[in-house]
XYZ file of C-alpha atoms in Angstrom:
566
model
C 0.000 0.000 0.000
C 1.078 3.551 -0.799
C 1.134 5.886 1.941
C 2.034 8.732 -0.077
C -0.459 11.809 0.354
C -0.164 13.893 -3.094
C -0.706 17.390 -2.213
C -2.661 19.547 -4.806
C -2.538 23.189 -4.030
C -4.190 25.974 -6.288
C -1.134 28.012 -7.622
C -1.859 31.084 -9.227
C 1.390 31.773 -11.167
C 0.396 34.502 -13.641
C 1.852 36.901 -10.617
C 5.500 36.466 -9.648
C 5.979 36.184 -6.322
C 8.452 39.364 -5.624
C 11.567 38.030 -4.366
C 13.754 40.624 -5.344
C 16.585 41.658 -3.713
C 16.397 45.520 -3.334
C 18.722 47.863 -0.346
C 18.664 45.492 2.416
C 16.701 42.827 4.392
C 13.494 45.490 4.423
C 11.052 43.974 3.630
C 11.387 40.702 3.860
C 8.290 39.159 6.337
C 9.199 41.098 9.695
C 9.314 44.269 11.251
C 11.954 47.366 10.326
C 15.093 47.519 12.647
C 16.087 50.331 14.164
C 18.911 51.127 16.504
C 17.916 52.719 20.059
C 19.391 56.089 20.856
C 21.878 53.674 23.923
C 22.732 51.749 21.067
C 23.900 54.317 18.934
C 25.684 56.376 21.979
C 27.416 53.274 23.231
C 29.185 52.554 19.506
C 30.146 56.056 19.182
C 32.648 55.520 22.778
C 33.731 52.249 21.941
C 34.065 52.490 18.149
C 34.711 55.881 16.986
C 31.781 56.228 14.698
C 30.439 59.642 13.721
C 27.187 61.185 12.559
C 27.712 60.661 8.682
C 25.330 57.728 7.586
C 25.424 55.444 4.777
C 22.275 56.799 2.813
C 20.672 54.353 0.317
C 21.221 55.078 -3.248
C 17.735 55.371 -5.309
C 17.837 52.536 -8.444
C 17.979 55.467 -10.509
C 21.389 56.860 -9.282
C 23.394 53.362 -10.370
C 24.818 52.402 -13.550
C 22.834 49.335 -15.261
C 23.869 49.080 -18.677
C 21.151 47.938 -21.584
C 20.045 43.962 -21.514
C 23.300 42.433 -23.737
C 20.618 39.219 -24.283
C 20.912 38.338 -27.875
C 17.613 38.239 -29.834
C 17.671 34.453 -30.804
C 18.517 33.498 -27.160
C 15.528 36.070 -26.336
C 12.970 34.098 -28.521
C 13.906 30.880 -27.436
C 13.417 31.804 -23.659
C 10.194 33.540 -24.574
C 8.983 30.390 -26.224
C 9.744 28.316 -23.325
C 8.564 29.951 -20.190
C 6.531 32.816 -22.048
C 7.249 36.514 -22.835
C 5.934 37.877 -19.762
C 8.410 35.949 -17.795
C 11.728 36.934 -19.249
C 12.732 40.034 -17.638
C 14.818 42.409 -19.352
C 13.587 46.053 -17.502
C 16.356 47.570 -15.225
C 14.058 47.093 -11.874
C 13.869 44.002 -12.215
C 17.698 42.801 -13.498
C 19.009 45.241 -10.796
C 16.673 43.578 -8.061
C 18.628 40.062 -8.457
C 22.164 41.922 -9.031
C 23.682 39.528 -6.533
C 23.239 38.717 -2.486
C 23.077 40.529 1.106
C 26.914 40.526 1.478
C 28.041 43.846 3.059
C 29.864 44.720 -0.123
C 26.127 43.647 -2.088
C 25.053 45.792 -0.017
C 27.142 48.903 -0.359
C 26.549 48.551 -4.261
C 22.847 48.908 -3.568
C 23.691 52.124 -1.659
C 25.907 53.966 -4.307
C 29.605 52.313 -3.572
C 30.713 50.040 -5.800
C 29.027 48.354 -8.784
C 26.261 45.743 -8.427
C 26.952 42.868 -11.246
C 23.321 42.991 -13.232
C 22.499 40.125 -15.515
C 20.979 40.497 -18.349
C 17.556 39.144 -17.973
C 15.921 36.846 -15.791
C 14.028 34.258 -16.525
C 11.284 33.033 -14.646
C 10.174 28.757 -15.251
C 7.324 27.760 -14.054
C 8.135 24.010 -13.320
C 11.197 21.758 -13.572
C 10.565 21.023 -16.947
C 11.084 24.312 -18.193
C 14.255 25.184 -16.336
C 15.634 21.761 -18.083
C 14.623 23.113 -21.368
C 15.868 26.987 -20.080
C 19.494 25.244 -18.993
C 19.538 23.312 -22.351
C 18.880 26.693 -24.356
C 21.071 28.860 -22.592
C 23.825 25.992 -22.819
C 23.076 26.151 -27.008
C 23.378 29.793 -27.001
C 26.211 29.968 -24.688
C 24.582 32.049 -21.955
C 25.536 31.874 -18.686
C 23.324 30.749 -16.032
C 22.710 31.580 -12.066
C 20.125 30.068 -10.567
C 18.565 32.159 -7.491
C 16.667 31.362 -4.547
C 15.692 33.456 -1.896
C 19.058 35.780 -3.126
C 20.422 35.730 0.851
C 24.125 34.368 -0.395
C 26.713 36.740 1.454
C 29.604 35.255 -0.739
C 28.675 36.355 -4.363
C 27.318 33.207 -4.951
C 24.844 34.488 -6.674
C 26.534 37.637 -8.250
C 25.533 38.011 -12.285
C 28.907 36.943 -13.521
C 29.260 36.078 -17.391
C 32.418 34.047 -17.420
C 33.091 34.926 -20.775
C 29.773 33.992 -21.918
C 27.850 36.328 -24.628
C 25.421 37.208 -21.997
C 24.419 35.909 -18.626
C 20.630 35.280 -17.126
C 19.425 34.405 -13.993
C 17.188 32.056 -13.667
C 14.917 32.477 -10.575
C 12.799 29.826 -9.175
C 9.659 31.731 -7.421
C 7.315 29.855 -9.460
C 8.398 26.595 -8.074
C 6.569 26.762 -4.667
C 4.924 23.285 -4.522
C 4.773 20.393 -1.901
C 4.793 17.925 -4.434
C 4.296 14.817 -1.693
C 4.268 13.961 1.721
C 4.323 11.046 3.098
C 3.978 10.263 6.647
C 4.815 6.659 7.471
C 8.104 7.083 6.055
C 8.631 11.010 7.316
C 9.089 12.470 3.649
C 8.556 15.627 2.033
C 9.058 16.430 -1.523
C 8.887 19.710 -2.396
C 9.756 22.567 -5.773
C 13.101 24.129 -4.903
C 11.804 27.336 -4.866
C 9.791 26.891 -1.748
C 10.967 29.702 0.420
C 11.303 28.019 4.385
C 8.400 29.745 6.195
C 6.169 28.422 3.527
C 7.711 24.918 3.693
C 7.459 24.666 7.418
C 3.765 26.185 7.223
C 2.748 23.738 4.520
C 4.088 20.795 6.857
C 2.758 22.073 10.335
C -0.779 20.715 8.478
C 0.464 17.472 8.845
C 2.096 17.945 12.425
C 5.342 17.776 10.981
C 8.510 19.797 10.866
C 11.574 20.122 8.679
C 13.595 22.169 11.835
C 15.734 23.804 9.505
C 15.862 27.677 10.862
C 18.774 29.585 9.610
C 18.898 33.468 10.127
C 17.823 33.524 6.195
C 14.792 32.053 7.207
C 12.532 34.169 6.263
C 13.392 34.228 3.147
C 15.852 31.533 1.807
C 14.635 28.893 -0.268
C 14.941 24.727 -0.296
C 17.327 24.554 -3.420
C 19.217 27.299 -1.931
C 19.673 25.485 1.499
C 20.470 22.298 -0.196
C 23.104 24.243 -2.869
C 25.323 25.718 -0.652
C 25.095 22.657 2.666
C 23.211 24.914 4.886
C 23.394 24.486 8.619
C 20.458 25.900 10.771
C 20.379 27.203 14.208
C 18.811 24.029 15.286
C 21.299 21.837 14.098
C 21.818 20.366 17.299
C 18.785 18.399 17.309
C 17.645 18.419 13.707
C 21.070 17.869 11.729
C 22.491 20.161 9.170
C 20.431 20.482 5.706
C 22.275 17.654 4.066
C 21.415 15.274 6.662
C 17.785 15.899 5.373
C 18.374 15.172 2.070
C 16.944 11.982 0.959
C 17.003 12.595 -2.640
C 17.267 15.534 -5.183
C 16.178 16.378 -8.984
C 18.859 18.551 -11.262
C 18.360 20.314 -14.692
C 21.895 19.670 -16.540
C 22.802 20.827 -19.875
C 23.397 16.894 -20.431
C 20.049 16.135 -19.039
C 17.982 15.690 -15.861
C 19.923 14.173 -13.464
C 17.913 12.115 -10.679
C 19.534 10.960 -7.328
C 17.576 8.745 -4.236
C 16.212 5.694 -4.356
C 16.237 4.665 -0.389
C 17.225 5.552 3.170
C 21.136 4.460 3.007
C 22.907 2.388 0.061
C 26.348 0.933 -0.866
C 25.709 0.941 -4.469
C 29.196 3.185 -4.850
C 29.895 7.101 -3.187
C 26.617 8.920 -2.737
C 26.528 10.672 -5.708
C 23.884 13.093 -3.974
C 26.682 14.708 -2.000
C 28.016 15.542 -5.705
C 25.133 17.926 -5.973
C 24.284 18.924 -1.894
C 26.879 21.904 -1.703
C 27.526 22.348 -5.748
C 26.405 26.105 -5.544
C 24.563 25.661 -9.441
C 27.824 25.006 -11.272
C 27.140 21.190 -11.977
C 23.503 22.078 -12.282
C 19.858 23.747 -11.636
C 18.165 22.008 -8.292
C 14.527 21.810 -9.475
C 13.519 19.515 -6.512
C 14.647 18.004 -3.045
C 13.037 14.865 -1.246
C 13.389 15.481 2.411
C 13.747 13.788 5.965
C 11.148 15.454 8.219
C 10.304 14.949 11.837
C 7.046 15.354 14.111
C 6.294 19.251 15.256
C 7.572 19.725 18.778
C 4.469 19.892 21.107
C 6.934 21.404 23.652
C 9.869 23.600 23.971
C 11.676 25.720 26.655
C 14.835 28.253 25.848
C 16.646 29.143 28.912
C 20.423 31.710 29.233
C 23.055 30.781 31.324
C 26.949 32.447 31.636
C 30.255 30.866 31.712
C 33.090 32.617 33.110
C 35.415 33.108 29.725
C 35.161 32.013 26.477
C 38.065 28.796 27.015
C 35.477 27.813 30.284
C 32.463 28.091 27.643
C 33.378 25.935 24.817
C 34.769 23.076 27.612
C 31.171 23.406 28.496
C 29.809 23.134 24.810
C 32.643 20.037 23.845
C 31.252 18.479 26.896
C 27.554 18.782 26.594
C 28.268 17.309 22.487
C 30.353 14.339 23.751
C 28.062 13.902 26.185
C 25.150 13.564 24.519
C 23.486 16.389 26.175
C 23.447 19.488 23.775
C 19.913 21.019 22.800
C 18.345 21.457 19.995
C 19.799 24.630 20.052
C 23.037 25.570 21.685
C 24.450 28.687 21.062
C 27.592 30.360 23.023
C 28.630 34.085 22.820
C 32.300 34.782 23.461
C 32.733 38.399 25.919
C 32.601 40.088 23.439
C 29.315 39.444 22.004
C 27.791 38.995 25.213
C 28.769 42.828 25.736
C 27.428 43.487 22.368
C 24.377 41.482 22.342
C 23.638 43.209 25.934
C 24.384 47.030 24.945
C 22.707 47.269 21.535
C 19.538 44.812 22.845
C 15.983 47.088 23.776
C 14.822 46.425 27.123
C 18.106 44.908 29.082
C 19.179 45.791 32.228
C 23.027 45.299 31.221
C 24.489 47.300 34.440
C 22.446 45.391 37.192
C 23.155 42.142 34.833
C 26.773 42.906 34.915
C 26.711 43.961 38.784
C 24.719 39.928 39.824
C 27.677 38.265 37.525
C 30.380 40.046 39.180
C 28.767 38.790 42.687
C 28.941 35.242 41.234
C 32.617 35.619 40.247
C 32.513 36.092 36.872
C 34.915 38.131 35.356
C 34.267 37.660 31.543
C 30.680 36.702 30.875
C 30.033 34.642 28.455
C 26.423 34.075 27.490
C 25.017 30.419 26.643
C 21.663 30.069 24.806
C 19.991 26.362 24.657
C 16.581 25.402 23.712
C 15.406 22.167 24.281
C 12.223 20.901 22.130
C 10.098 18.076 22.666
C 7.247 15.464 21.626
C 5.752 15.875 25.320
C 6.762 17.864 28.214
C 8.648 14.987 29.925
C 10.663 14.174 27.387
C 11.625 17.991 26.832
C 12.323 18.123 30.557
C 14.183 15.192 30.682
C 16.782 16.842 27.907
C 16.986 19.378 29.880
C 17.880 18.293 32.959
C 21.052 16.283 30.865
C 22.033 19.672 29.919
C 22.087 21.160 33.635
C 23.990 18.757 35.281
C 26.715 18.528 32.556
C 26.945 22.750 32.549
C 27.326 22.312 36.313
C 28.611 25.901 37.790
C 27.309 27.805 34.930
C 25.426 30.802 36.237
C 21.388 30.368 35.334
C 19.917 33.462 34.185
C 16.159 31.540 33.214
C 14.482 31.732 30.374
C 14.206 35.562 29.641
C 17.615 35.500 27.652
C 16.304 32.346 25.838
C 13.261 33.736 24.713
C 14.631 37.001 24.066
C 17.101 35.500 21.486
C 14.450 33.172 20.295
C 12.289 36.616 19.538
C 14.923 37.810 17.649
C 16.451 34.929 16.011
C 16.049 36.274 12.671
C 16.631 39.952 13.322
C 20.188 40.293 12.616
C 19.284 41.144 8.799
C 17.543 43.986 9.281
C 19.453 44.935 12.739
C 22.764 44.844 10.317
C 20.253 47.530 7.348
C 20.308 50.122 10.255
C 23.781 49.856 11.368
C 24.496 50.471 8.039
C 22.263 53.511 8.140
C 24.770 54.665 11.136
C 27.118 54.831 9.018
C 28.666 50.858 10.018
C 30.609 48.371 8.030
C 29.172 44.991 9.295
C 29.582 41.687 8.080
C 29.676 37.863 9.446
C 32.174 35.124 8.544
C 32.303 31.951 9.867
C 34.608 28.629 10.307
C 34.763 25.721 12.202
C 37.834 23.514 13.433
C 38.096 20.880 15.715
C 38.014 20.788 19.319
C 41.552 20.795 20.061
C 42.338 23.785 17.810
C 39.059 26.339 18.442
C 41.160 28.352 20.780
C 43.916 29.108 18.181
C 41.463 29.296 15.150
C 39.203 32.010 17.162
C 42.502 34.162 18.300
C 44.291 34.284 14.486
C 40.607 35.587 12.643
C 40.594 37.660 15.282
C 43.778 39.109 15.284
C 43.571 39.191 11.786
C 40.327 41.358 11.773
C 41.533 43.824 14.578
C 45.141 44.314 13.103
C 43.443 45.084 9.524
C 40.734 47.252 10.627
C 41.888 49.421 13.282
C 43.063 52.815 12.189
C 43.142 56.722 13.277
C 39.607 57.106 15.314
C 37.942 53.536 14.251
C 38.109 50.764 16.753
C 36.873 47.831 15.698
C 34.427 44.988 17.613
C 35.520 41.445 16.581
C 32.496 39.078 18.039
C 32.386 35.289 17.944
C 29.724 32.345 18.814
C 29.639 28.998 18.571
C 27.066 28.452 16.519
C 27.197 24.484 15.790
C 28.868 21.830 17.977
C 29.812 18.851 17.035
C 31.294 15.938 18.817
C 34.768 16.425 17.429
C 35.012 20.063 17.401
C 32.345 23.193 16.458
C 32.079 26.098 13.886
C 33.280 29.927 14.998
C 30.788 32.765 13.738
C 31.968 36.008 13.756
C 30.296 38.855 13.448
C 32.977 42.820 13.016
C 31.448 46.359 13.356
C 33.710 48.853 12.901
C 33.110 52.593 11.152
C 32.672 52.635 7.484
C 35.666 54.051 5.398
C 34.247 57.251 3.547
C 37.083 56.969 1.450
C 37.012 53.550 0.074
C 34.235 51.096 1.652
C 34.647 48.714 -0.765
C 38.708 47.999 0.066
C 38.028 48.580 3.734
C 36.178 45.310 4.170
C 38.188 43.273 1.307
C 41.616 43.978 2.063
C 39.532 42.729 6.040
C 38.089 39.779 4.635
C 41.414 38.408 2.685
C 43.008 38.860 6.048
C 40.756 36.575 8.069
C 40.478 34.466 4.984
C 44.253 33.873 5.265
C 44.828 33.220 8.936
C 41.925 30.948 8.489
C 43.641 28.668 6.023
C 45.263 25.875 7.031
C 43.276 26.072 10.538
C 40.160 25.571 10.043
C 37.111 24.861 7.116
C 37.107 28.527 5.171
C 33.516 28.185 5.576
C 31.259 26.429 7.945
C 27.472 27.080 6.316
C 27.765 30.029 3.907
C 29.517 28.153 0.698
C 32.104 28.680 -1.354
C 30.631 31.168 -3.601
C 33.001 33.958 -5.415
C 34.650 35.310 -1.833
C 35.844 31.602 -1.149
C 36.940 30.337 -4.259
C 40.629 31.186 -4.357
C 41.368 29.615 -0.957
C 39.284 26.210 -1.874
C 42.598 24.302 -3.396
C 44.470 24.631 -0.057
C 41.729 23.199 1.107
C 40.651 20.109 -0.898
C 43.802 20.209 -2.733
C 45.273 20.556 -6.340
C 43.802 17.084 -7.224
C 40.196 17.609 -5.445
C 40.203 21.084 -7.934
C 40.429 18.169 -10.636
C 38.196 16.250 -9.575
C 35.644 19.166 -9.621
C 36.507 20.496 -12.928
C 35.933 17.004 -14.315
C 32.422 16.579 -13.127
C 31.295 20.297 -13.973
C 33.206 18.874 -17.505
C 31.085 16.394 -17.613
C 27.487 18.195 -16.384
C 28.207 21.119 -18.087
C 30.383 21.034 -20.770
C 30.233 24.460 -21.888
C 31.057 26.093 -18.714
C 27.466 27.874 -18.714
C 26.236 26.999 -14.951
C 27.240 29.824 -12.371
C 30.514 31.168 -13.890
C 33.167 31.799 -11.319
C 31.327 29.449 -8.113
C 32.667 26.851 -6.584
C 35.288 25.940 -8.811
C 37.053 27.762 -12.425
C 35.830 25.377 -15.027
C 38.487 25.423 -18.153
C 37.467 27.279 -21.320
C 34.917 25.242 -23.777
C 36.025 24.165 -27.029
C 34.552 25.802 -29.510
C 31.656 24.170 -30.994
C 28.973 22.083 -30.258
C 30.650 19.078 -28.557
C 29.334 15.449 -29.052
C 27.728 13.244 -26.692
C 29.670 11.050 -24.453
């Protein structure tokens, strides 16, 4: 018997869901930040910043030249997926001109130049983005697929790669559940399915996917499943590819189809060929996916650890232990100061005046959440986490649910620190265990010793924001004055810095992919030989080079030519 349940929803896809990418987070499903007038006093005395803001740029102030999308690749697209969904006016190029990187960012506000494809084309199912790859691919058009557009490592910048013109192709229109079915706790859905949607679709079958990144609120399936995403609740849920059962990609060579059961020696698992390939071996048009039962019960409580080196023996403990919670998140000092100065509503001087009383002389704060099928079992979790924290300091659950209210904030919090006037960006890495301490002091030091100079000081912040039982990923999070004079450099010349010290230490990225900013340091990574083994698949996928110039991996030039089939 088939326990699938098919899922038929109406669809009306003669309008396109608006998933542009315009100034900032704004916009995207929750309230406007703003900073509080503490806030802003308190980074003026420990940063140096001034009065002059970063004021957005209107679309009409930046350079977009005219579509370069030849006529005969034009008509083709047309004919595929309809005029009315090839884009070729400026709004609508400009509003998928790359990510929410700071330096995307910047370009959106006047400083730099955004890269603007051509057109973008807009499928309506996976069929047509096989037959849009397969065109583009004849016409030698370069191709980047877009989500939810959140990449903060140019993965999805508009780059041509040589090509005679590049398109993006963005999946809105595939927003379906396709299946779901219960007994075996499986969910297919469209790859354009942004995650609210996905976890509100599944909630009417009491079920759950757990995936909860800050992009939430607007990232999509394909894109979590491109780039290896890991969500805040990895602890208890796993990290994206964990919930991969099985995935459907549009190639220039064809559809390529991967999943057949739960776990399989038939040779390497050739899904974990496509799980983190960015678009450059091909389109994602559909993921098959692990989910679990909606939590009837959850409880997010704070404590503090004396010093970071205290905190993550805390962490390592509770992972090798078995106790960690579904969410387990720890803030080194400074981020605890941070998170406690720019927050609405804290009390950080009495805070700071009950921690000293305890002994602590660095604070550093600990957020876990502990979720549950009934309230016993979520109680009995965490009690395991208590007694393994032992003389951590427990502040209750008004620092849990405070960060669980704001979980997804730090988008829009990071649109008005730009408005201050800011330069703030994340990175992240992860080593193991034995080597955190020495991975979190070189970024570090490379971050401070780049970006200090004559009246800006800058804030280096780090979590753990994933723990593992052989070692955890570092997220760091700099704020420092923008650079009137060049923005742009300010935050490169910062970036290759941390990128550098990084090498050789640690994973040069944890969660956010490889994209354009991590490219050049992937070889020291995998190797000269693992760069060959990449350029032979993407060879063999995409044999013209058209899928996401400039991602993942430098493919070598095409021959010229239509090339036979192999």
């Amino acid at each position: 018997m088939c326990h699938t349940l098919t899922v038929t929803l109406p669809v009306d896809h003669s309008v396109l869901p608006d998933r542009r990418v315009r100034a900032g987070w704004t916009g995207s499903g929750g309230a406007d930040a703003t900073l509080p007038a503490h806030a802003n006093r308190w980074l003026s005395a420990k940063t140096g910043l001034t009065a002059r803001g970063t004021p957005v740029a209107p679309d009409s102030a930046l350079a977009v030249a005219e579509s370069g999308l030849p006529a005969p690749a034009r008509a083709v697209l047309s004919a595929i997926v309809g005029a009315e969904h090839v884009l070729v006016e400026r709004e609508d190029r400009l509003g998928r001109a790359g990510g929410l990187s700071y330096l995307d960012l910047l370009g959106r506000r006047g400083a730099g130049r955004p890269t603007v494809p051509d057109a973008v084309v807009c499928p309506g199912n996976r069929a047509e983005v096989q037959r849009v790859v397969e065109a583009c691919a004849e016409h030698d058009v370069a191709v980047v697929p877009f989500g939810g557009g959140t990449s903060v490592v140019g993965g999805v910048a508009a780059l041509r790669g040589g090509k005679a013109a590049v398109v993006v192709l963005d999946l809105a229109r595939l927003d379906r559940l396709v299946s779901v079915d219960p007994v075996s706790r499986l969910a297919v859905f469209e790859a354009g399915v942004v995650a609210p949607e996905a976890e509100r679709l599944l909630a009417a079958h009491g079920l759950t996917l757990g995936h909860f990144p800050q992009s939430y609120e607007r990232a999509t399936l394909g894109g979590f499943a491109a780039t290896r995403s890991s969500g805040q609740a990895s602890a208890g849920y796993g990290r994206f590819e964990d919930m991969v059962e099985g995935v459907r990609l549009a190639t220039p060579r064809g559809e390529w189809r991967l999943g057949v059961s739960p776990a399989s020696a038939a040779g390497p698992d050739l899904r974990h060929l496509v799980v983190g390939s960015e678009g450059a071996f091909g389109v994602i048009t559909e993921v098959t996916l692990r989910v679990r039962p909606a939590p009837a019960w959850d409880r997010y409580e704070g404590f503090v650890l004396d010093g970071f080196a205290a905190g993550a023996a805390a962490v390592r403990t509770l992972a090798q232990g078995g106790a960690l919670g579904t969410v387990t998140r720890l803030s080194d000092p400074r981020e605890t100061e941070v998170a406690l100065a720019l927050a609405d509503g804290w009390r950080p001087a009495a805070l700071r005046a009950y921690l000293r009383a305890r002994g602590v002389v660095e604070p550093c704060l600990l957020v876990v959440g502990w979720e549950g099928a009934t309230r016993a079992e979520m109680l009995s979790r965490r009690r395991a986490t208590r007694r393994a924290l032992g003389p951590a300091v427990r502040l209750g659950v008004g620092p849990g649910n405070a960060w669980r209210a704001g979980r997804f904030a730090g988008p829009r919090q990071r649109d008005a620190l730009l408005d201050a006037g800011m330069c703030v960006e994340t990175l992240e890495t992860a080593t193991y265990w034995a080597g955190l301490d020495r991975l979190r002091a070189a970024v570090r030091g490379a971050l401070l010793g780049s970006l200090t100079a004559p009246g800006r000081k800058p804030i280096v912040a780090c979590h753990i924001s994933h723990a593992y039982e052989t070692g955890a990923s570092l997220y760091f999070t700099v704020l420092v004055p923008r650079d009137a004079e060049d923005p742009v450099g300010q935050w490169q010349a910062a970036k290759q810095a941390a990128c550098a010290a990084i090498a050789g230490l640690g994973t040069i990225t944890h969660h956010h992919a490889t994209g354009v900013d991590h490219a050049p340091y992937l070889p020291e990574e995998i190797g000269a030989l693992g760069v060959d083994v990449l350029a032979a698949i993407k060879d063999r996928l995409d044999p013209r080079g058209v899928l996401n110039p400039g991602k993942l991996i430098a493919a070598p030039p095409p021959a010229p030519g239509p090339r036979p089939a192999r």
